mmCIF file of C-alpha atoms in Angstrom:
data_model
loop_
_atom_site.group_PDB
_atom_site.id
_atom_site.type_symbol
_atom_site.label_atom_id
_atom_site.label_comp_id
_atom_site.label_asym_id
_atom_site.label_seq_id
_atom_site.Cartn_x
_atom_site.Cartn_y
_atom_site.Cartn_z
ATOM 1 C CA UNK E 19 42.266 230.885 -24.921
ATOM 2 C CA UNK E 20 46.134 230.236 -26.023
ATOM 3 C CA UNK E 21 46.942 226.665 -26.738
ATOM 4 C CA UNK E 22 50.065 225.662 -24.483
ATOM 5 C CA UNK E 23 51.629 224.548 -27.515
ATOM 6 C CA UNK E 24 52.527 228.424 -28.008
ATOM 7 C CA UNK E 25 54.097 228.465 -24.545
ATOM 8 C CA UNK E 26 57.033 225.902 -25.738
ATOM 9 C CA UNK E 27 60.297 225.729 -27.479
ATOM 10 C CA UNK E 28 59.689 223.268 -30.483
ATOM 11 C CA UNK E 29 62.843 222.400 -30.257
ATOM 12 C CA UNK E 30 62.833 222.035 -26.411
ATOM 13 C CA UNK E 31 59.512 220.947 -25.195
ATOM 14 C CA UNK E 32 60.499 219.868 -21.829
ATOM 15 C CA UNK E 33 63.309 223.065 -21.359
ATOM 16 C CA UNK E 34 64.792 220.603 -19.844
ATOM 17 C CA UNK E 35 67.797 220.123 -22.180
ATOM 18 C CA UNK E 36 70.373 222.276 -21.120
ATOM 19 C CA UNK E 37 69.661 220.870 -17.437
ATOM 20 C CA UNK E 38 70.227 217.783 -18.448
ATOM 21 C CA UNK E 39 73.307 218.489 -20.158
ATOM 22 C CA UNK E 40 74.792 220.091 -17.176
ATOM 23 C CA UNK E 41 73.906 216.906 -14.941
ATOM 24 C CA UNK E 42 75.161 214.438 -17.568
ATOM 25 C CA UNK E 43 78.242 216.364 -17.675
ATOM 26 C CA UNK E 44 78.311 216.700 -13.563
ATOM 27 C CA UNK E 45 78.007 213.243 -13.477
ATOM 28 C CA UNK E 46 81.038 212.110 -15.819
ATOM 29 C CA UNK E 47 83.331 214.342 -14.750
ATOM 30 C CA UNK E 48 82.515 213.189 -10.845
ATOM 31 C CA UNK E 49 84.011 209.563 -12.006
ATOM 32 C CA UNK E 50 86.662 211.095 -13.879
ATOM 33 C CA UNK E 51 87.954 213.090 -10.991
ATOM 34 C CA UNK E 52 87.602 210.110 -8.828
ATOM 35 C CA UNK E 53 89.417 208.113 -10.776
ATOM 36 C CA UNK E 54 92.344 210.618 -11.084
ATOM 37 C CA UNK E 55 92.695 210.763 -7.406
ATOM 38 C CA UNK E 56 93.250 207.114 -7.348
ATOM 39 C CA UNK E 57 95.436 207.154 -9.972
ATOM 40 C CA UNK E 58 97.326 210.015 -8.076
ATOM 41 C CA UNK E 59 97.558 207.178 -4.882
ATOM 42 C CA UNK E 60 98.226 204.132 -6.816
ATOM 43 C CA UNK E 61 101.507 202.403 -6.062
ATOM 44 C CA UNK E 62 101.856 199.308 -8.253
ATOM 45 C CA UNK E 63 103.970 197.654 -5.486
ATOM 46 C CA UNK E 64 101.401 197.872 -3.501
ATOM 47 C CA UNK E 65 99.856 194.417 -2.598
ATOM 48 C CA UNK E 66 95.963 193.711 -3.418
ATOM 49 C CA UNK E 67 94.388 193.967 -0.127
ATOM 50 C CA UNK E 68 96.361 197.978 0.329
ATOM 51 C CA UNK E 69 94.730 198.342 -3.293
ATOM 52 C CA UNK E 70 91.446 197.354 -2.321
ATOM 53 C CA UNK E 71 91.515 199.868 1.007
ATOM 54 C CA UNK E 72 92.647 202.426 -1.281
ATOM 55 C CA UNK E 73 90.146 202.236 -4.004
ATOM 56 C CA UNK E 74 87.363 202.176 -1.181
ATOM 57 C CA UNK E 75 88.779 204.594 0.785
ATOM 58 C CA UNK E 76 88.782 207.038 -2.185
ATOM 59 C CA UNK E 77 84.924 205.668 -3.284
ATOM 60 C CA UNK E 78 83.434 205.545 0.031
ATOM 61 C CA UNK E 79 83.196 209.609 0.625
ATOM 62 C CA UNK E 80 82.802 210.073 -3.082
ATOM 63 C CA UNK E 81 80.009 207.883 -2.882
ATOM 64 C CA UNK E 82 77.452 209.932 -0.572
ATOM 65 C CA UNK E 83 78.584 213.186 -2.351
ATOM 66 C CA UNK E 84 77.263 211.745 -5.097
ATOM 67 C CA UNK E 85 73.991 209.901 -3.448
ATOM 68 C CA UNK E 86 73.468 213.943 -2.361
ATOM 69 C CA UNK E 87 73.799 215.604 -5.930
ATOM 70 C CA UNK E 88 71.618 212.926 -7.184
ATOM 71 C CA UNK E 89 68.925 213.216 -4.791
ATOM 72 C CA UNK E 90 69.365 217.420 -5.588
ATOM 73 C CA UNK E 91 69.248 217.080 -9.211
ATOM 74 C CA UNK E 92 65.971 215.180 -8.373
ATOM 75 C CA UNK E 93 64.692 217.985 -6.100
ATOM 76 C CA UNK E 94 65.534 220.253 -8.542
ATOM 77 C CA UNK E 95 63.562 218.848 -11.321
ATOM 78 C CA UNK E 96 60.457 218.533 -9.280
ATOM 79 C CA UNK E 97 60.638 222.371 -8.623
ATOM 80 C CA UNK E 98 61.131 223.284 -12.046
ATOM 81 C CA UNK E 99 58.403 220.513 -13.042
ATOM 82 C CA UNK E 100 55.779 222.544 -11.082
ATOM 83 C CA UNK E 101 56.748 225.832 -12.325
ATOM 84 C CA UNK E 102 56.681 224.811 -16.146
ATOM 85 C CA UNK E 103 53.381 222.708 -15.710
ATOM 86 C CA UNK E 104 51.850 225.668 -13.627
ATOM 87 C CA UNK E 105 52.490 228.260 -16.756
ATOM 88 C CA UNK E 106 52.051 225.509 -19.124
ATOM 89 C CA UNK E 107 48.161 225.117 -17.103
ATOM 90 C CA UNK E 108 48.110 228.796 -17.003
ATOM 91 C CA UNK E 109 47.083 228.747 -21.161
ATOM 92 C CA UNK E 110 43.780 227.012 -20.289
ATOM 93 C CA UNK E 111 43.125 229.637 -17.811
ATOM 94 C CA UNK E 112 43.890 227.300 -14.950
ATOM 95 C CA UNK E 113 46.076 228.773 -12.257
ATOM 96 C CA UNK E 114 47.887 226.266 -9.646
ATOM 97 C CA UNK E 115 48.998 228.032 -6.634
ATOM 98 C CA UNK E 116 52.640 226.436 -6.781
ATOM 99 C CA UNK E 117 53.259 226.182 -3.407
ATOM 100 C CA UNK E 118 50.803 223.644 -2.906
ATOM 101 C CA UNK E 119 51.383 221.591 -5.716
ATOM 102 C CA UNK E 120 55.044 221.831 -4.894
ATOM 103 C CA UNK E 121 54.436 220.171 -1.335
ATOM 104 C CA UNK E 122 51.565 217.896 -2.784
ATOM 105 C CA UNK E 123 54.802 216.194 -5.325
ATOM 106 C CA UNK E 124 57.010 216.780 -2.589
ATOM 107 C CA UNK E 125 55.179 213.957 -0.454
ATOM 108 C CA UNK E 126 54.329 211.965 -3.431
ATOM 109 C CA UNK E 127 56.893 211.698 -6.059
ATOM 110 C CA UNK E 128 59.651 213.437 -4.408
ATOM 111 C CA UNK E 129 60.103 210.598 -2.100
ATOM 112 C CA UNK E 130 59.854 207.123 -4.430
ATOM 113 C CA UNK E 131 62.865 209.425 -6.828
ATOM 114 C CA UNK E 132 65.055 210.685 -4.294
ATOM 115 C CA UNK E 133 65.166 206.308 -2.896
ATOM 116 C CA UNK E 134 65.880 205.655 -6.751
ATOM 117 C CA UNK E 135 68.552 208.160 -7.355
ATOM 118 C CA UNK E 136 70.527 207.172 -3.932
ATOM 119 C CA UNK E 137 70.188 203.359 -4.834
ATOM 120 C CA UNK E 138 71.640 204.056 -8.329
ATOM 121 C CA UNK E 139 74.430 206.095 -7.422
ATOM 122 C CA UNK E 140 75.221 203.360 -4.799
ATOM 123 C CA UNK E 141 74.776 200.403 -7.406
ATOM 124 C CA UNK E 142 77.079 202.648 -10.234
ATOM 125 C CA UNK E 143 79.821 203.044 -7.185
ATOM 126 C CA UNK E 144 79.804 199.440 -6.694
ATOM 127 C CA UNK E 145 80.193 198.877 -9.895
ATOM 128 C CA UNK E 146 83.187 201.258 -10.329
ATOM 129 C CA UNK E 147 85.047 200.118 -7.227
ATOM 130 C CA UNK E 148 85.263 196.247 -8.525
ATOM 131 C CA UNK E 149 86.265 197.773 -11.950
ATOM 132 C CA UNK E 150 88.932 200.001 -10.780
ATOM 133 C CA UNK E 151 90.301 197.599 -8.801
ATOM 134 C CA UNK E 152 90.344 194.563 -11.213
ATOM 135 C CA UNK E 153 92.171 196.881 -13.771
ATOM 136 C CA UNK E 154 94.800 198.179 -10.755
ATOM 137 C CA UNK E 155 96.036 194.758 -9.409
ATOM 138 C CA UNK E 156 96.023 193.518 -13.165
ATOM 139 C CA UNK E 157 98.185 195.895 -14.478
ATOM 140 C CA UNK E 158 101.593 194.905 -15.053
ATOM 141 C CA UNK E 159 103.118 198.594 -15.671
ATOM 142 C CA UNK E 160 102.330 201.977 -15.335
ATOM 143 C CA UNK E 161 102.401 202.915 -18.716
ATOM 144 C CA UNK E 162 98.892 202.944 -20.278
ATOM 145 C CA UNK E 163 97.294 202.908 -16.639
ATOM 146 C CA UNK E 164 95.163 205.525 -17.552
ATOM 147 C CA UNK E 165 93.745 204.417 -20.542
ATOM 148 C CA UNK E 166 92.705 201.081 -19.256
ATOM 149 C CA UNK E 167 91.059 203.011 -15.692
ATOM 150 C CA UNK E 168 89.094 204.587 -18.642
ATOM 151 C CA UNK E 169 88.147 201.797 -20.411
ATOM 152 C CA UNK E 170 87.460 200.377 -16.922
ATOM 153 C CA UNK E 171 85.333 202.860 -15.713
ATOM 154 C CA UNK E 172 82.816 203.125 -19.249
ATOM 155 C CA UNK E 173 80.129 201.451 -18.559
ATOM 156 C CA UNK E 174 79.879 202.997 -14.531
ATOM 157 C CA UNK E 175 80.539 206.067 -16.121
ATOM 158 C CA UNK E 176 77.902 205.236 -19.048
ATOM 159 C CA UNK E 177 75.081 204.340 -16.584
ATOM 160 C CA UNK E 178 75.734 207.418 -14.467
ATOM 161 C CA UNK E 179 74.841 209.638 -17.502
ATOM 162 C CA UNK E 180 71.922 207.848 -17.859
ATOM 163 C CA UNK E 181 71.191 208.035 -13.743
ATOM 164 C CA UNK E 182 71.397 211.628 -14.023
ATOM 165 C CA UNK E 183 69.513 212.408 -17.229
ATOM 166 C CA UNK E 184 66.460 209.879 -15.605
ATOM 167 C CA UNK E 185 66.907 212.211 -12.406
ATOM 168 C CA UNK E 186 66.109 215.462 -14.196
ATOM 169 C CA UNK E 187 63.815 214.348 -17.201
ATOM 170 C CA UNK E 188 62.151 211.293 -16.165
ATOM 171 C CA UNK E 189 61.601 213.349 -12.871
ATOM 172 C CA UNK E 190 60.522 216.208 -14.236
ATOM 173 C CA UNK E 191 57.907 214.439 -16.442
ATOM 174 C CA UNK E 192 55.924 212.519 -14.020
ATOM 175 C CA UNK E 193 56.038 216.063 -11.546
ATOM 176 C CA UNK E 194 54.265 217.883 -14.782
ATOM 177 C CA UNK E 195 51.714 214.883 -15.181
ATOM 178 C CA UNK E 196 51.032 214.806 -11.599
ATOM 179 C CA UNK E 197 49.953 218.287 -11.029
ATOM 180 C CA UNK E 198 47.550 218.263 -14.566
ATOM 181 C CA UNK E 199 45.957 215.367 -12.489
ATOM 182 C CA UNK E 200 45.657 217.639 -9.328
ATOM 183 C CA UNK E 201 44.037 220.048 -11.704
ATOM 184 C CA UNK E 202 41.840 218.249 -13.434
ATOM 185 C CA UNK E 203 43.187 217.251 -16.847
ATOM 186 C CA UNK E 204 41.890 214.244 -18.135
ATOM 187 C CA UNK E 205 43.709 214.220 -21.757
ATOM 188 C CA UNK E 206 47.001 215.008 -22.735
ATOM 189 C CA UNK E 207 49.144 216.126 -26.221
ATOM 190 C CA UNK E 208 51.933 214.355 -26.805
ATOM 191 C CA UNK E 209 54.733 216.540 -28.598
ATOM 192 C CA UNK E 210 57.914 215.757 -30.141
ATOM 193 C CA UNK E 211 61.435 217.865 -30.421
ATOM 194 C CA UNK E 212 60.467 218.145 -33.998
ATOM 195 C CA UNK E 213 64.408 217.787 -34.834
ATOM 196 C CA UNK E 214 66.380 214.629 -37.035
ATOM 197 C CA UNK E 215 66.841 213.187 -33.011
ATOM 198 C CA UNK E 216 63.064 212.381 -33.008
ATOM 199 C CA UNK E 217 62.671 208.199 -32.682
ATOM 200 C CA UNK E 218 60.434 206.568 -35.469
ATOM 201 C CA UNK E 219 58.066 205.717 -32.270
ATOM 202 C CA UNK E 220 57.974 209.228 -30.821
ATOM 203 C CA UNK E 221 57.400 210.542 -34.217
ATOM 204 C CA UNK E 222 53.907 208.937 -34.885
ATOM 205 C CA UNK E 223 53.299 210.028 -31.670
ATOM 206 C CA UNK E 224 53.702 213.663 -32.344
ATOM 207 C CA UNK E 225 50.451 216.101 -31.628
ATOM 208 C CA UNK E 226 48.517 212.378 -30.369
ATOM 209 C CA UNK E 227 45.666 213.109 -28.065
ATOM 210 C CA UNK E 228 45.436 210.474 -24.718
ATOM 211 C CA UNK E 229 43.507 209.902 -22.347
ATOM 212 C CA UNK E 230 45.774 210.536 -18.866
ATOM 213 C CA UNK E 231 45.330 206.814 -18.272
ATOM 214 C CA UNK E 232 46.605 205.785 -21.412
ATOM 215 C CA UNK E 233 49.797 207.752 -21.912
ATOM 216 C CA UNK E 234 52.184 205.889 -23.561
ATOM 217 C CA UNK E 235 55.461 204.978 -21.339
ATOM 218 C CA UNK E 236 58.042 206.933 -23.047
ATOM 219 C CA UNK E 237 61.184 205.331 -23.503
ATOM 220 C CA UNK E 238 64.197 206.258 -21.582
ATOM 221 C CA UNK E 239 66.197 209.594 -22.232
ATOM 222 C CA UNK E 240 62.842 210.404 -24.247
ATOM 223 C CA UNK E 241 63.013 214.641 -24.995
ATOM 224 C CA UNK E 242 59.275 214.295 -25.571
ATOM 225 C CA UNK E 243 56.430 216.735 -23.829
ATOM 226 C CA UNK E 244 53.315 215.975 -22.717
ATOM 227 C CA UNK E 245 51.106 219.087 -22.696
ATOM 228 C CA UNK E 246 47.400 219.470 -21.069
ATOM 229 C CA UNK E 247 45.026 219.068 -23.720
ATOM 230 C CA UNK E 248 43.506 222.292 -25.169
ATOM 231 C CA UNK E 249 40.645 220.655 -26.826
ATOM 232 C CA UNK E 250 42.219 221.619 -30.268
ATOM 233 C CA UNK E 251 42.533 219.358 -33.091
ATOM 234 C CA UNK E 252 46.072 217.305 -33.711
#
């Protein structure tokens, strides 16, 4: 029997890290186009309430685009989460048919993540709109606009990052865990990204054998993998 550890990148467990890099990335530049439409709008003789209408104007259709890719980026992640804990099963001979674990997380996870992804890219537009605005009616001059809509915009553009790398990993990792518990696995390997990245916590962690009830919440942005257990030593 081949230990699933053999079916992973060490460096990679998850294979989740260029997807998340691509969502991260989708996500920032969404704000910073956003923001450079508004600065294309922006009159500063324009009194606060026309400021206000256009700011929400520009955020309210911007908005649900990006409620959508969020709630995508989580329907992607549960698709891929089947397929890579199906072949990861597939080492201990076990063979999921995917289409029914896919519609068994579709009804369970899918659901509780897609609500979670909408209500954070609502709460990080929120956030952005009172921000953009604050930093247009305060502004005494053009000049150096941009910079300060930048500075403005950090932290919504900060927790968006975050939003969308908890949409594909965080996602991704419960999907996996939920279909070794529709197959039976009752322990689980935890296993690192072996690399200088690796958190002191994670790394005493590495190759640990749990009990599926006792898995150890992983932290946020965590690049950690947790494998079915082969039986093997640590």
């Amino acid at each position: 029997m081949v230990s699933p550890v053999s079916r992973i990148n060490p460096r990679d467990p998850t294979g989740m890290r260029a997807i998340e890099a691509r969502n991260i990335k989708e996500a920032q530049r969404g704000i910073d186009r956003v923001l450079a439409s508004i600065l294309k709008r922006f009159d500063r003789r324009m009194p606060p309430s026309a400021v206000e209408a256009m700011v929400d104007n520009e955020l309210s259709a911007w908005t649900e685009f990006q409620k959508r890719l969020a709630v995508e980026r989580v329907r992607d992640s549960v698709r891929r989460g089947v397929v890579r804990s199906s072949s990861l099963l597939k080492a201990l001979r076990i063979d999921p048919d995917q289409e029914t674990m896919y519609s068994l997380v579709s009804r369970t996870i899918a659901p509780a993540r897609e609500t979670i992804a909408s209500a954070h890219a609502d709460s990080v537009a929120s956030d952005l709109k009172q921000r953009v605005i604050q930093a247009l009616i305060e502004s005494e001059k053009d000049v150096g606009l941009r910079v300060k809509l930048k500075e403005a915009a950090a932290g919504p553009r900060n927790r968006a990052s975050i939003g969308a790398s908890d949409q594909t990993i965080e996602t991704h990792r419960q999907v996996v865990t939920e279909v070794y518990k529709l197959n039976g696995i009752s322990m689980l390997t935890w296993f690192t990204s072996e690399d200088e990245r690796v958190c002191d916590i994670c790394r005493l962690r590495h190759r640990k054998r749990y009990s599926m009830d006792r898995v150890p919440e992983p932290h946020a942005r965590c690049r950690c993998m947790l494998l079915p257990d082969d039986g093997g030593t640590k």
